[in-house]
Coordinates of C-alpha atoms and ligand atoms in Angstrom, one line a residue:
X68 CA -8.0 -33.2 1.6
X69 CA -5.0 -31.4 2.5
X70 CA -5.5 -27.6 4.9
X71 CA -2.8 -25.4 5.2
X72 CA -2.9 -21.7 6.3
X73 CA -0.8 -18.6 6.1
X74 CA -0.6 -14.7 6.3
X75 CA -4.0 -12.9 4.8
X76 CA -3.4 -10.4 1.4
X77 CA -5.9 -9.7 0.5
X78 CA -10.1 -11.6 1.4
X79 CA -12.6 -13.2 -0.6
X80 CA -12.8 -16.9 -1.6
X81 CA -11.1 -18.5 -4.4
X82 CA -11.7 -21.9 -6.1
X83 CA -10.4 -23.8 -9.3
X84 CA -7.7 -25.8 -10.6
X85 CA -4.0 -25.7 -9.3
X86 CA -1.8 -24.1 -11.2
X87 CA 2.1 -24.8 -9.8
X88 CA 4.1 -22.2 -10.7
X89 CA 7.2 -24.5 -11.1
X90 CA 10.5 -22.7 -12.9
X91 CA 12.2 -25.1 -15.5
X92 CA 15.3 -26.1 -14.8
X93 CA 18.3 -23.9 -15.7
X94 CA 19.5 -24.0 -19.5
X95 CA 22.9 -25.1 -19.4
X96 CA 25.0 -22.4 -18.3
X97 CA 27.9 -22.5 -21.3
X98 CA 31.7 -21.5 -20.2
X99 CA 33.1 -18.6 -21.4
X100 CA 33.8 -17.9 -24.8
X101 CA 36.9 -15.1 -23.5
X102 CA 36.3 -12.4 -21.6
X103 CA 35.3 -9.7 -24.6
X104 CA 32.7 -11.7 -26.0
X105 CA 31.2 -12.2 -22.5
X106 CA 31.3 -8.9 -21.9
X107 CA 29.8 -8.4 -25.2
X108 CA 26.7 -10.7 -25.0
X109 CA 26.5 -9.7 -21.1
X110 CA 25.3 -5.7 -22.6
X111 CA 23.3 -7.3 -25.4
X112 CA 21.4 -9.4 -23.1
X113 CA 20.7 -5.9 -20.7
X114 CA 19.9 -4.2 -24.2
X115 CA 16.7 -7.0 -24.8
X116 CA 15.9 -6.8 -21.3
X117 CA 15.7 -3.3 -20.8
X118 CA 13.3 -3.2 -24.1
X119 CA 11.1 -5.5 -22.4
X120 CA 10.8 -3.9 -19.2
X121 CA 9.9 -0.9 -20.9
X122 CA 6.8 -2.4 -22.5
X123 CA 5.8 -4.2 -19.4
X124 CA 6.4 -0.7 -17.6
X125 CA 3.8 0.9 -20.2
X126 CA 1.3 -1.7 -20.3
X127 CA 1.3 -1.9 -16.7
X128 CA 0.6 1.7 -16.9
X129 CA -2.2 1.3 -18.9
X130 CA -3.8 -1.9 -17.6
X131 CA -3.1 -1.2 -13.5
X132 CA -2.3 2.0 -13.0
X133 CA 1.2 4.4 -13.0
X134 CA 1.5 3.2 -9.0
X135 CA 1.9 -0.5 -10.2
X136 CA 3.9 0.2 -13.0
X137 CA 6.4 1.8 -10.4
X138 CA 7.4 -1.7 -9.6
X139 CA 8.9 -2.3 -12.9
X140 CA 10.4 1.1 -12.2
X141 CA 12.8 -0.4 -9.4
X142 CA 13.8 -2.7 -11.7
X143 CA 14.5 -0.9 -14.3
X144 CA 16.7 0.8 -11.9
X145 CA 18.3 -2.4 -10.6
X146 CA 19.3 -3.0 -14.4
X147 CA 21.1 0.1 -14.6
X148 CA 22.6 0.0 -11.0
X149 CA 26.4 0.9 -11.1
X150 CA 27.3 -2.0 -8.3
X151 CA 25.5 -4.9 -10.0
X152 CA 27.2 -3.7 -13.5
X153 CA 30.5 -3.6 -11.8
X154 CA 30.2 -6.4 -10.2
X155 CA 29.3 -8.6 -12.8
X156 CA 32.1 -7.0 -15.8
X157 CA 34.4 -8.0 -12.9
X158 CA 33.2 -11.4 -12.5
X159 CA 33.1 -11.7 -16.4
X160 CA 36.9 -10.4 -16.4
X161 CA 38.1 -12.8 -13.8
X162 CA 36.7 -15.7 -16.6
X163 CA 33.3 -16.1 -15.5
X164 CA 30.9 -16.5 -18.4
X165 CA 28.3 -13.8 -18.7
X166 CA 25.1 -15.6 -17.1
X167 CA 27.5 -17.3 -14.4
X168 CA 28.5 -13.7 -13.7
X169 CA 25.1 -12.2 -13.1
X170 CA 23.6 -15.0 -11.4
X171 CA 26.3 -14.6 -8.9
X172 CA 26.9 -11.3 -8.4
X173 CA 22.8 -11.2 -8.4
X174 CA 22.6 -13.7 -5.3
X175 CA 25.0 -12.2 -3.4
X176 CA 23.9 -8.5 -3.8
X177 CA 20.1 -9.8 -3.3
X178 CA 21.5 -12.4 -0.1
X179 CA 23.1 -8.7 1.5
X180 CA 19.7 -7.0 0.8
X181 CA 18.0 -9.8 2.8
X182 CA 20.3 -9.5 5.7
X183 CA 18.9 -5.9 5.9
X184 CA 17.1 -5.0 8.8
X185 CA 14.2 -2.8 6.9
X186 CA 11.6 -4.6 5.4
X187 CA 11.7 -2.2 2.1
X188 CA 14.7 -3.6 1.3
X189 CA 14.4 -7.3 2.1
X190 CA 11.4 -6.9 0.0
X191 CA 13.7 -5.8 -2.8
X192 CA 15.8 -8.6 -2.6
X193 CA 12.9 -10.6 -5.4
X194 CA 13.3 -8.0 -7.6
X195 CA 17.1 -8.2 -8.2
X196 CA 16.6 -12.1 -8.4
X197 CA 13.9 -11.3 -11.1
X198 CA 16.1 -9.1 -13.2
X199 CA 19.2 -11.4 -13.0
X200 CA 16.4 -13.9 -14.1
X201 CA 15.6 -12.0 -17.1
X202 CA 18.9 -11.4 -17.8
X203 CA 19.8 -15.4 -17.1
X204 CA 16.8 -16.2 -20.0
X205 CA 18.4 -13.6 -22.8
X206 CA 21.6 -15.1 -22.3
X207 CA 20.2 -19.2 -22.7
X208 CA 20.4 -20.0 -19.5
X209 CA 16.8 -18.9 -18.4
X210 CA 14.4 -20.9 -15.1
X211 CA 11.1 -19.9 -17.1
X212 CA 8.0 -19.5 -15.2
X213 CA 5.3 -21.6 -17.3
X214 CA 2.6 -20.1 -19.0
X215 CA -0.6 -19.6 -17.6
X216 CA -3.4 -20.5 -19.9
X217 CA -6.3 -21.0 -18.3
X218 CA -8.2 -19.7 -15.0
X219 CA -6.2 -21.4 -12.1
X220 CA -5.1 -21.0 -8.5
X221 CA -1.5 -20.0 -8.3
X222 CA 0.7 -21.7 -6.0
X223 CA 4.4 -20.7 -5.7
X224 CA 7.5 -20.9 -3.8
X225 CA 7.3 -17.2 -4.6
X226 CA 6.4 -15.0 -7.6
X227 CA 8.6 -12.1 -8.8
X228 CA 6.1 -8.7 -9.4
X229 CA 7.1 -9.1 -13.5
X230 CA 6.0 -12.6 -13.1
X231 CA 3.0 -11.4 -11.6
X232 CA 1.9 -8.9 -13.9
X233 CA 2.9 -11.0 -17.1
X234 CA -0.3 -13.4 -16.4
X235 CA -3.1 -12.4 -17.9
X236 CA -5.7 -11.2 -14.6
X237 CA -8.6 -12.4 -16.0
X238 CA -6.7 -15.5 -15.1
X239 CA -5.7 -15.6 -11.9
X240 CA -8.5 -16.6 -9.5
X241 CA -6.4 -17.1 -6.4
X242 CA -2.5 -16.9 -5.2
X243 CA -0.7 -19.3 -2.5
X244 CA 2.5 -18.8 -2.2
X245 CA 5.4 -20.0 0.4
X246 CA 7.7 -17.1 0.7
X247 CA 6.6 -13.3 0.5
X248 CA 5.5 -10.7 3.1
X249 CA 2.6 -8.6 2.8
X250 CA 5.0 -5.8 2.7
X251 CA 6.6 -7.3 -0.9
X252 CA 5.5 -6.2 -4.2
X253 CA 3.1 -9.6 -5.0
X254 CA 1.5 -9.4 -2.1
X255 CA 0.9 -5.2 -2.9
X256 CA -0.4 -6.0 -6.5
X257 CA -2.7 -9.1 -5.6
X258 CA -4.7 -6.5 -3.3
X259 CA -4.6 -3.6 -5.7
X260 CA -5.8 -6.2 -8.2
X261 CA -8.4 -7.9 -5.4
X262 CA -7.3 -11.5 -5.8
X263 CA -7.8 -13.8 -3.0
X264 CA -4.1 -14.5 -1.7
X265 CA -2.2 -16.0 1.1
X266 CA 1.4 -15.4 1.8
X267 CA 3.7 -17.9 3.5
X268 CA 1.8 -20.3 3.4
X269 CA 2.7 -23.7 4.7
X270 CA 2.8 -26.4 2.5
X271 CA 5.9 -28.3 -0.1
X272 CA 6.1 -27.5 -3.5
X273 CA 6.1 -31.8 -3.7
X274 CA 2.6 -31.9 -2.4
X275 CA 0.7 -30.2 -5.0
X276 CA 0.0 -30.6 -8.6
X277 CA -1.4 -29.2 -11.6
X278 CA -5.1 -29.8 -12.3
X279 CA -5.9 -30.5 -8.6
X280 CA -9.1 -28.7 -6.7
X281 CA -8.2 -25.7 -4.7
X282 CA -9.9 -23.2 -2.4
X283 CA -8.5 -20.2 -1.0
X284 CA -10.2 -18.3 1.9
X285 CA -8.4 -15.0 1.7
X286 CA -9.7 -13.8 4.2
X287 CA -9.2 -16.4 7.1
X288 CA -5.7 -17.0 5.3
X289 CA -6.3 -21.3 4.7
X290 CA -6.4 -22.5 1.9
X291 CA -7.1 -26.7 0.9
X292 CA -6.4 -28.9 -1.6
X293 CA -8.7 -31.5 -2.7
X294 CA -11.6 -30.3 -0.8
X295 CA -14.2 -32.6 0.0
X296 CA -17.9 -32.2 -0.5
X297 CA -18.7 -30.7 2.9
X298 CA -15.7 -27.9 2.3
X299 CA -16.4 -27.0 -0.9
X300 CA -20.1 -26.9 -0.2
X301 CA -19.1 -24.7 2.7
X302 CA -17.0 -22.6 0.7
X303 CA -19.8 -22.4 -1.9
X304 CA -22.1 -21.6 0.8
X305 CA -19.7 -18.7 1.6
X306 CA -19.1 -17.3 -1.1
X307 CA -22.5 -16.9 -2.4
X308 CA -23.3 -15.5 0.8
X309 CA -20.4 -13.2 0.4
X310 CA -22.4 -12.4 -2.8
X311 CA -25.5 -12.1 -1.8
X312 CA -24.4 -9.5 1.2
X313 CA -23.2 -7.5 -1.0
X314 CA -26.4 -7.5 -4.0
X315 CA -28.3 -6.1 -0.7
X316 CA -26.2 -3.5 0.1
X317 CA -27.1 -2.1 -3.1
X318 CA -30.0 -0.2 -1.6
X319 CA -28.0 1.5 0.1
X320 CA -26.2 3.2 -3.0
X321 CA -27.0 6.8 -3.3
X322 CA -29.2 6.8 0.1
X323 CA -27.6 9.5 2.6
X324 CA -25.7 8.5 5.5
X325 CA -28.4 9.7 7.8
X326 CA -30.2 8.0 11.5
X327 CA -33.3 7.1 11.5
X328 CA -33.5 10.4 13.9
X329 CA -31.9 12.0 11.0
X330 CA -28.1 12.5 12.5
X331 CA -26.1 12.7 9.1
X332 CA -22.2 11.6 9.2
X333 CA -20.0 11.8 6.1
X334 CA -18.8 8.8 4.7
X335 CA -15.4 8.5 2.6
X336 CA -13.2 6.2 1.8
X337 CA -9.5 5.7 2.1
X338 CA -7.5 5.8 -1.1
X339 CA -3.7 5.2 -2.2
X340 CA -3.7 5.8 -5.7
X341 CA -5.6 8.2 -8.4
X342 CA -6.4 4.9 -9.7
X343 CA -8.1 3.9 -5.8
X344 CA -10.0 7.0 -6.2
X345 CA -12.4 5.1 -9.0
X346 CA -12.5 2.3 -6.7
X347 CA -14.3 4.8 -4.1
X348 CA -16.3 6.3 -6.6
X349 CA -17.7 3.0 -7.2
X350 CA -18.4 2.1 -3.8
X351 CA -21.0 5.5 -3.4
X352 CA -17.7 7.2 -1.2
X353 CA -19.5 10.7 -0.5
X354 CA -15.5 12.0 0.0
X355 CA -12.2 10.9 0.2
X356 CA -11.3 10.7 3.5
X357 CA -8.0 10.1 3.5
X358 CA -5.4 9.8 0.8
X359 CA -2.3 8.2 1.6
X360 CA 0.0 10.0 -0.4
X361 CA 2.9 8.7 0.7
X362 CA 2.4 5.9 -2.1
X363 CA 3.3 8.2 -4.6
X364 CA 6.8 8.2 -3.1
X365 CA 7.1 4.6 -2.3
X366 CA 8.3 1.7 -4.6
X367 CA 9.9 4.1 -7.0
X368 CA 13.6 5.0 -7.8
X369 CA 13.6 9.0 -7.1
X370 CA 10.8 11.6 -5.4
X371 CA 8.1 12.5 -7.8
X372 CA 8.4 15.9 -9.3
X373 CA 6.0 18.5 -8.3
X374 CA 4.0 18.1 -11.8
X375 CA 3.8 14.6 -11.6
X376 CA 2.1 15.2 -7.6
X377 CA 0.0 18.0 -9.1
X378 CA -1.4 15.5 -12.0
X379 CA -1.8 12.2 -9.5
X380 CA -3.5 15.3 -6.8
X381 CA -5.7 16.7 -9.9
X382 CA -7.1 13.3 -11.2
X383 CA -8.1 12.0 -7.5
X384 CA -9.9 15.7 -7.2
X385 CA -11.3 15.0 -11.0
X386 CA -12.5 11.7 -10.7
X387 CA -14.1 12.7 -7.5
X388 CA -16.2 15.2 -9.7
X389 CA -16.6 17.6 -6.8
X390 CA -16.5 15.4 -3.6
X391 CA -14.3 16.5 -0.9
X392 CA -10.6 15.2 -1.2
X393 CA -8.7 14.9 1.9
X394 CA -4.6 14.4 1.3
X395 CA -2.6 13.2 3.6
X396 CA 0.5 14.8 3.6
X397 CA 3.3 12.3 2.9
X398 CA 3.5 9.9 5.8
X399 CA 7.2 9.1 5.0
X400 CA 9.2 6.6 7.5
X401 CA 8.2 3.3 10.1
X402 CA 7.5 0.7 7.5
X403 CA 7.1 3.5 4.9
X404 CA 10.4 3.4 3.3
X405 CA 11.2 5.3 0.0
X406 CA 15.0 4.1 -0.7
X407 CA 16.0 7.6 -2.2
X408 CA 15.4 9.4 1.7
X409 CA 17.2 6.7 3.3
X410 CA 19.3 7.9 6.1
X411 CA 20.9 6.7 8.8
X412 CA 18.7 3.5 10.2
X413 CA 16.9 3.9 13.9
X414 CA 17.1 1.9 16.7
X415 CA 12.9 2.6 17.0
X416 CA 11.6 4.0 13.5
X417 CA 8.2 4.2 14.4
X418 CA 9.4 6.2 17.5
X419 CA 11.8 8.5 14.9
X420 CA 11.7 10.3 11.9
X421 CA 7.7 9.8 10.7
X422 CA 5.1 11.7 9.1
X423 CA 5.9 15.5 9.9
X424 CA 9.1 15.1 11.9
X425 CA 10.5 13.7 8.4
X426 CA 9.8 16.9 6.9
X427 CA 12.6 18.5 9.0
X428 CA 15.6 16.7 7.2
X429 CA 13.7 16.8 3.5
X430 CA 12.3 20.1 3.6
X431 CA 11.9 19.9 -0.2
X432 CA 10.5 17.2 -0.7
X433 CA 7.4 19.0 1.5
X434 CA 7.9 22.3 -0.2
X435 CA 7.3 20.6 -3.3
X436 CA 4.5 18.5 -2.1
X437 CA 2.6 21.3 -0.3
X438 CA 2.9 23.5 -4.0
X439 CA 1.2 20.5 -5.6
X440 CA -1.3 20.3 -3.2
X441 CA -2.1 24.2 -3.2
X442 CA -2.1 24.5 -7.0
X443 CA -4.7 21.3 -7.2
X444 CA -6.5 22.7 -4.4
X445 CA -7.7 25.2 -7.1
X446 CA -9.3 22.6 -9.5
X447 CA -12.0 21.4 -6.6
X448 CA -12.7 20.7 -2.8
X449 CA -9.7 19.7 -0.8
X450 CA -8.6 19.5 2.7
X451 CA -5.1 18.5 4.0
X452 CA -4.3 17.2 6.9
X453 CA -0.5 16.5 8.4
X454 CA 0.4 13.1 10.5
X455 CA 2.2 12.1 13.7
X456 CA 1.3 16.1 15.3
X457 CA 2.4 15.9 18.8
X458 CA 2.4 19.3 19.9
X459 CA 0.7 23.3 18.6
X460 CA 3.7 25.0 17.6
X461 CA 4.3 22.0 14.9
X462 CA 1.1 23.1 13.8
X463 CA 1.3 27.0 13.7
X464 CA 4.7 26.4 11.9
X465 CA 2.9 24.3 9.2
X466 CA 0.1 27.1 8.8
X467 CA 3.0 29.2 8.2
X468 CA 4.4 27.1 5.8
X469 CA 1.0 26.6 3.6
X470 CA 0.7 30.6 3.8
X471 CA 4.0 31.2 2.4
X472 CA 4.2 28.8 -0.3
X473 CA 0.5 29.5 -0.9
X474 CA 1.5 33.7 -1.4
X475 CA 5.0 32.4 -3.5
X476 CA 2.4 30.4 -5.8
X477 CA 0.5 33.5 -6.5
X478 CA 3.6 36.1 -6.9
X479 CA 4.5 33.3 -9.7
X480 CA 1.1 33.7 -11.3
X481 CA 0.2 29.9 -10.7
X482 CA -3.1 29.1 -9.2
X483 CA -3.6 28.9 -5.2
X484 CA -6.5 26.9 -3.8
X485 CA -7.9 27.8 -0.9
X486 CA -8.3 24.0 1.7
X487 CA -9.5 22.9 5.1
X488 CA -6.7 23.0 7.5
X489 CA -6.6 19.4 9.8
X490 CA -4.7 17.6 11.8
X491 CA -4.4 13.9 12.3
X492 CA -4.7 12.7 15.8
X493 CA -2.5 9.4 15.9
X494 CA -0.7 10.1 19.1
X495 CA -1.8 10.4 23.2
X496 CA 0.2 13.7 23.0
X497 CA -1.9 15.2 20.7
X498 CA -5.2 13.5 21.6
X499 CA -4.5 14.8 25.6
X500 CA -4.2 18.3 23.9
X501 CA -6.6 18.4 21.5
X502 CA -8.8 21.5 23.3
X503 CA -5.7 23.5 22.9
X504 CA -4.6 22.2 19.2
X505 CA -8.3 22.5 17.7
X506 CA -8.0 26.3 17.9
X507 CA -4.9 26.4 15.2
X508 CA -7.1 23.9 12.9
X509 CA -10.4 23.5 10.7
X510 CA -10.8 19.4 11.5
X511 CA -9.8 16.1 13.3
X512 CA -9.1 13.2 11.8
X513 CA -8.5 10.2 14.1
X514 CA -5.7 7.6 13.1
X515 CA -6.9 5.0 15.4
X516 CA -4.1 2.3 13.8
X517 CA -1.1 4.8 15.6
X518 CA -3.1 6.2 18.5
X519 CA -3.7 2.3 19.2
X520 CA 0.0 1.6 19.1
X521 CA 1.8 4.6 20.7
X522 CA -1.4 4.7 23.8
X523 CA -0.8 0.5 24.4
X524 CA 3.2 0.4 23.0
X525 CA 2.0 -2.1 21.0
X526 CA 4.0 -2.3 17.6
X527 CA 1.4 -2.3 15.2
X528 CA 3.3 -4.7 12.4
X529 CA 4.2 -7.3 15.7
X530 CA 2.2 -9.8 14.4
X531 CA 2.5 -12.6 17.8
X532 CA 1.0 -9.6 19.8
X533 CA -1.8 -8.7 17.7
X534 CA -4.4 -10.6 20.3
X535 CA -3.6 -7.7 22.9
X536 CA -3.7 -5.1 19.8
X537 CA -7.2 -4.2 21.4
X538 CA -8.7 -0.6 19.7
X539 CA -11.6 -0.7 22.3
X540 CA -8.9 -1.0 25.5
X541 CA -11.1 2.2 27.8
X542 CA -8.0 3.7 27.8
X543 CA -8.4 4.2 23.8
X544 CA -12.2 4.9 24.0
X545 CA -11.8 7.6 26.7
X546 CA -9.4 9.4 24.3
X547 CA -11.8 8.9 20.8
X548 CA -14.5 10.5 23.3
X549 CA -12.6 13.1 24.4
X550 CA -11.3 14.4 21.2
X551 CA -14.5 14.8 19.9
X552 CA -15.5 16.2 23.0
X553 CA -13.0 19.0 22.6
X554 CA -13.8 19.4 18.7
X555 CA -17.2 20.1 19.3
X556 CA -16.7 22.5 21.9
X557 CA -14.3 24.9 19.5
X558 CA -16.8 24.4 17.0
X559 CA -14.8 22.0 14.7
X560 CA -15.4 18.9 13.0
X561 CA -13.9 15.7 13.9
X562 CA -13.5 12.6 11.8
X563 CA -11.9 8.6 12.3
X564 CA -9.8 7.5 9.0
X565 CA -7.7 4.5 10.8
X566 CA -9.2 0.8 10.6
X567 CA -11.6 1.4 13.4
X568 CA -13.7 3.6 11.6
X569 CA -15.5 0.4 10.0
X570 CA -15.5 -0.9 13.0
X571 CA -19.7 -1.1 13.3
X572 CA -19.6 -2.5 17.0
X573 CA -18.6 1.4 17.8
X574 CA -20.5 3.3 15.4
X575 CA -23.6 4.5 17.4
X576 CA -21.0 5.0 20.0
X577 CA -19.2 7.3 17.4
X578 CA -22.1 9.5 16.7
X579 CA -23.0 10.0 20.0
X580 CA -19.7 11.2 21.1
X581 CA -19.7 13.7 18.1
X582 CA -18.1 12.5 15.4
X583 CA -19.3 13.7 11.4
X584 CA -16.9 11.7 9.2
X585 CA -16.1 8.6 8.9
X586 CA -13.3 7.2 6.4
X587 CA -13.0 3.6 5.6
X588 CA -11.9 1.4 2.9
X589 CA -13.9 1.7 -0.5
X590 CA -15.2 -2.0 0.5
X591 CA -16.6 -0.8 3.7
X592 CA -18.4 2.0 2.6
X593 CA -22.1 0.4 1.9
X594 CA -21.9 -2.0 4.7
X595 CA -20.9 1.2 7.1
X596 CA -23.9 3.3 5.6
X597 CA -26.4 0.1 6.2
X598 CA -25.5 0.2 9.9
X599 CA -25.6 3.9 10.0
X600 CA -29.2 4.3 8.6
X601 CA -30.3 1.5 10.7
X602 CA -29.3 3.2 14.0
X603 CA -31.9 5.7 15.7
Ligands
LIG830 C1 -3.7 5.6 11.4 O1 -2.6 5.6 12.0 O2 -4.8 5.2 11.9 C2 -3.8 6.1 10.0 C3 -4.9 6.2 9.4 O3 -2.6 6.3 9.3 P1 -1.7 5.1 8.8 O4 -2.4 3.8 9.0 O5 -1.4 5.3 7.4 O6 -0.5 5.2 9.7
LIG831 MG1 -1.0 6.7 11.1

């Protein structure tokens, strides 16, 4: 039995036969036929490929969801990029034949993108390697990724988004893959798509082969290979338990969130997507808690239009048939990167230009977000809630800003929802202040994941100091208490949307102090209610 281990994507255990994902070896790359006919096959070959992006791009759409059909939407872009077409005519001029030419110029673009010092575009460094791939294949000279054909554990040096989503899912049981981060685009769709997966994880392409036994244990991050009895029994064991956990939560569906002494706390769930919203529905998510809507603006090639926030807004508040949705506004900067606002980079970008300070150098890209928000607001319950607030005149110049755009709305005849007015509470500034701050504002919500980081100055994606990454440090619980504390006593309502919301070692803790909402990931939601009901 072989054990390796390796950054957690996404839980839940995996087993089956080993599929390698092995590319052929390169077609043989012909020389150039002269430089016109290079140039010639070097635009048919972007022609095919930019047919068959298109109807990956739609059936993504379809099958997964407009957010995961963004990713073929970057590369899309990266075939029409001005550079990489430059850059490859050139090669092709100087006598290069066309797939020479755009392997080249591909590696050296995507070798400068690694170099980068933001993840974002590190990340992007796959997909310009994927393209150049497709590109390599219409020209002849292709490193195919085999066909998958029955239900298998993946294992990869790494796996390109496209080659990701052209497997059928009903076939992928698990993914194991060397490279990746769980910033890059496969390790984004294997949790969208819930598949146990493990990123950089250590083993040699040499060791494994097709047909052999595999576990993955996504959520401990191993993974082994030829498991014997007692593993696999374990792993069984495990997963049936896993199971079973979750067929007894089922009580709990449609049951209020209530004490046995009858204290009642709302329950919602966290959500990125319209597409996430079913996801809470499913899970008996009484709201939505919080709604990152920055992920409409990420992993795409220009800023959504207002109509296309307004739709993604209005389905979330449709789907949720009447629930309370809570949006987010965009949370914009730190290891949220959307290329088209890149400016100049920061010594300390989670120190910089985040969540509403972002605002102040793309003031139209919030106008336009706020007018989505306002107009959806008038198709069912929403509240909206701005991050990274430090101090109240931030926040008496955003209630400004909603009135005005909500009274331009309504001299253009559109429709102007009315919303709760909150805050998030991710910083010791605002937490210290929070008596003074919850007269501007209808609610709290508590983003434990920053206040953790900026109260201990613990970088939050520092993965060797994640021991001392300690949410229940006295330092943090004396602030949780005491924004509640201060809510309660200006008569409004606070809430916890960051990771420690599900935390259920604190929950009695959090009802006590005050707290009426709790936001945690759709998966969370039954378990939290379980412990909720069982308290006194
Ligand atoms: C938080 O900081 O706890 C939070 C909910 O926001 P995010 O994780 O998106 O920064
Ligand atoms: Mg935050």
């Amino acid at each position: 039995m072989i054990t390796g281990k390796g950054q957690t994507v996404c839980g839940g255990i995996a087993s089956g036969k080993v599929f390698v994902c092995r590319r052929a070896e390169r077609g043989i790359i012909a020389a150039s036929q002269g430089a016109d006919e290079e140039l010639k096959r070097y635009h048919n070959a972007r022609g095919q490929v930019r047919d068959r992006l298109e109807i990956l791009r739609r059936k993504t759409a379809e099958e997964a969801g407009e957010a995961q059909a963004q990713i073929i939407e970057v590369q899309q872009l990266m075939l029409e990029d001005q550079d990489l077409i430059d850059g490859t005519e050139g090669r092709i001029r100087e006598g290069r034949s066309a797939a020479e030419a755009v392997l080249q110029c591909a590696q050296e673009t995507a070798d400068e993108f690694r170099a980068m010092e933001d993840e974002y575009f590190r990340a992007r460094a796959a997909d310009i390697l994927d393209v150049s791939e497709q590109l390599a294949e219409a020209l002849g000279a292709g490193q195919k990724v085999p066909e998958l054909t029955h239900p298998s554990v993946i294992f990869a040096e790494d796996l390109a988004p496209s080659e990701t989503l052209a497997f059928p899912r009903n076939l992928i049981l698990g993914i194991v893959i060397r490279g990746g981060s769980s910033t890059s685009h496969t390790a984004i769709l294997a949790r969208m798509l819930n598949i146990p997966a493990i990123v950089q994880a250590d083993f040699e392409m040499q060791q494994i082969r097709d047909g052999q036994e595999a576990v993955v244990d996504g959520t401990k991050g191993i993974f082994y290979l030829d498991p014997d009895a007692e593993t696999f029994y374990q792993m069984e064991e495990l997963r049936n338990k896993e199971q079973s956990d979750q067929e007894a939560l089922e009580t709990y569906r449609g049951v209020p969130s209530r004490t046995r002494a009858g204290r009642k706390i709302s329950l919602y769930a966290n959500i990125g997507s319209a597409e996430d919203a079913q996801a809470a529905v499913m899970a008996d998510a009484e709201g939505i808690g919080l709604m990152r809507s920055e992920f409409l603006y990420i992993g795409r090639s220009s800023c959504p239009s207002e109509e296309e926030l307004y739709e993604a807004y209005c389905k979330v508040i449709g789907i949720m048939g009447g629930r309370k949705v809570i949006i987010r506004t965009m949370d914009i900067g730190s290891d949220k990167q959307a290329s088209y606002f890149a400016g100049d980079p920061e010594e300390n970008p989670a120190l910089g230009y985040r969540g509403i300070r972002f605002y102040q150098k793309h003031a139209q890209a919030f106008e336009s977000q706020m007018r989505a928000i306002i107009r959806a607001a008038a198709t069912g319950p929403v509240g909206v809630m701005f991050p990274m607030i430090t101090q109240e005149s931030e926040v008496r110049h955003l209630r400004q800003e909603c009135e005005r755009i909500h009274k331009e709305l309504q001299a253009e005849n559109l429709p102007a929802g009315s919303f709760e007015f909150g805050i998030m509470i991710e910083t010791p500034a605002a937490a210290l202040i929070t008596e003074q701050l919850a007269k501007e504002v209808d609610f709290f919500s508590v983003g434990t994941n920053d206040l953790t980081q900026y109260t201990l100055a613990i970088d939050r994606q520092n993965a060797e100091l994640s021991g001392q990454f300690d949410p229940h440090h006295p330092a943090l619980l004396q602030l949780l208490s005491l924004i509640a504390q201060n809510a309660r006593k200006e008569g409004i309502w606070a809430g916890i949307c960051g990771e420690l919301a599900a935390d259920t070692a604190l929950t009695e803790k959090f009802l006590d102090w005050g707290y009426e909402e709790l936001s945690v990931s759709p998966a969370s939601v039954l378990k939290l209610r379980k412990v909720i009901c069982n308290l006194d």
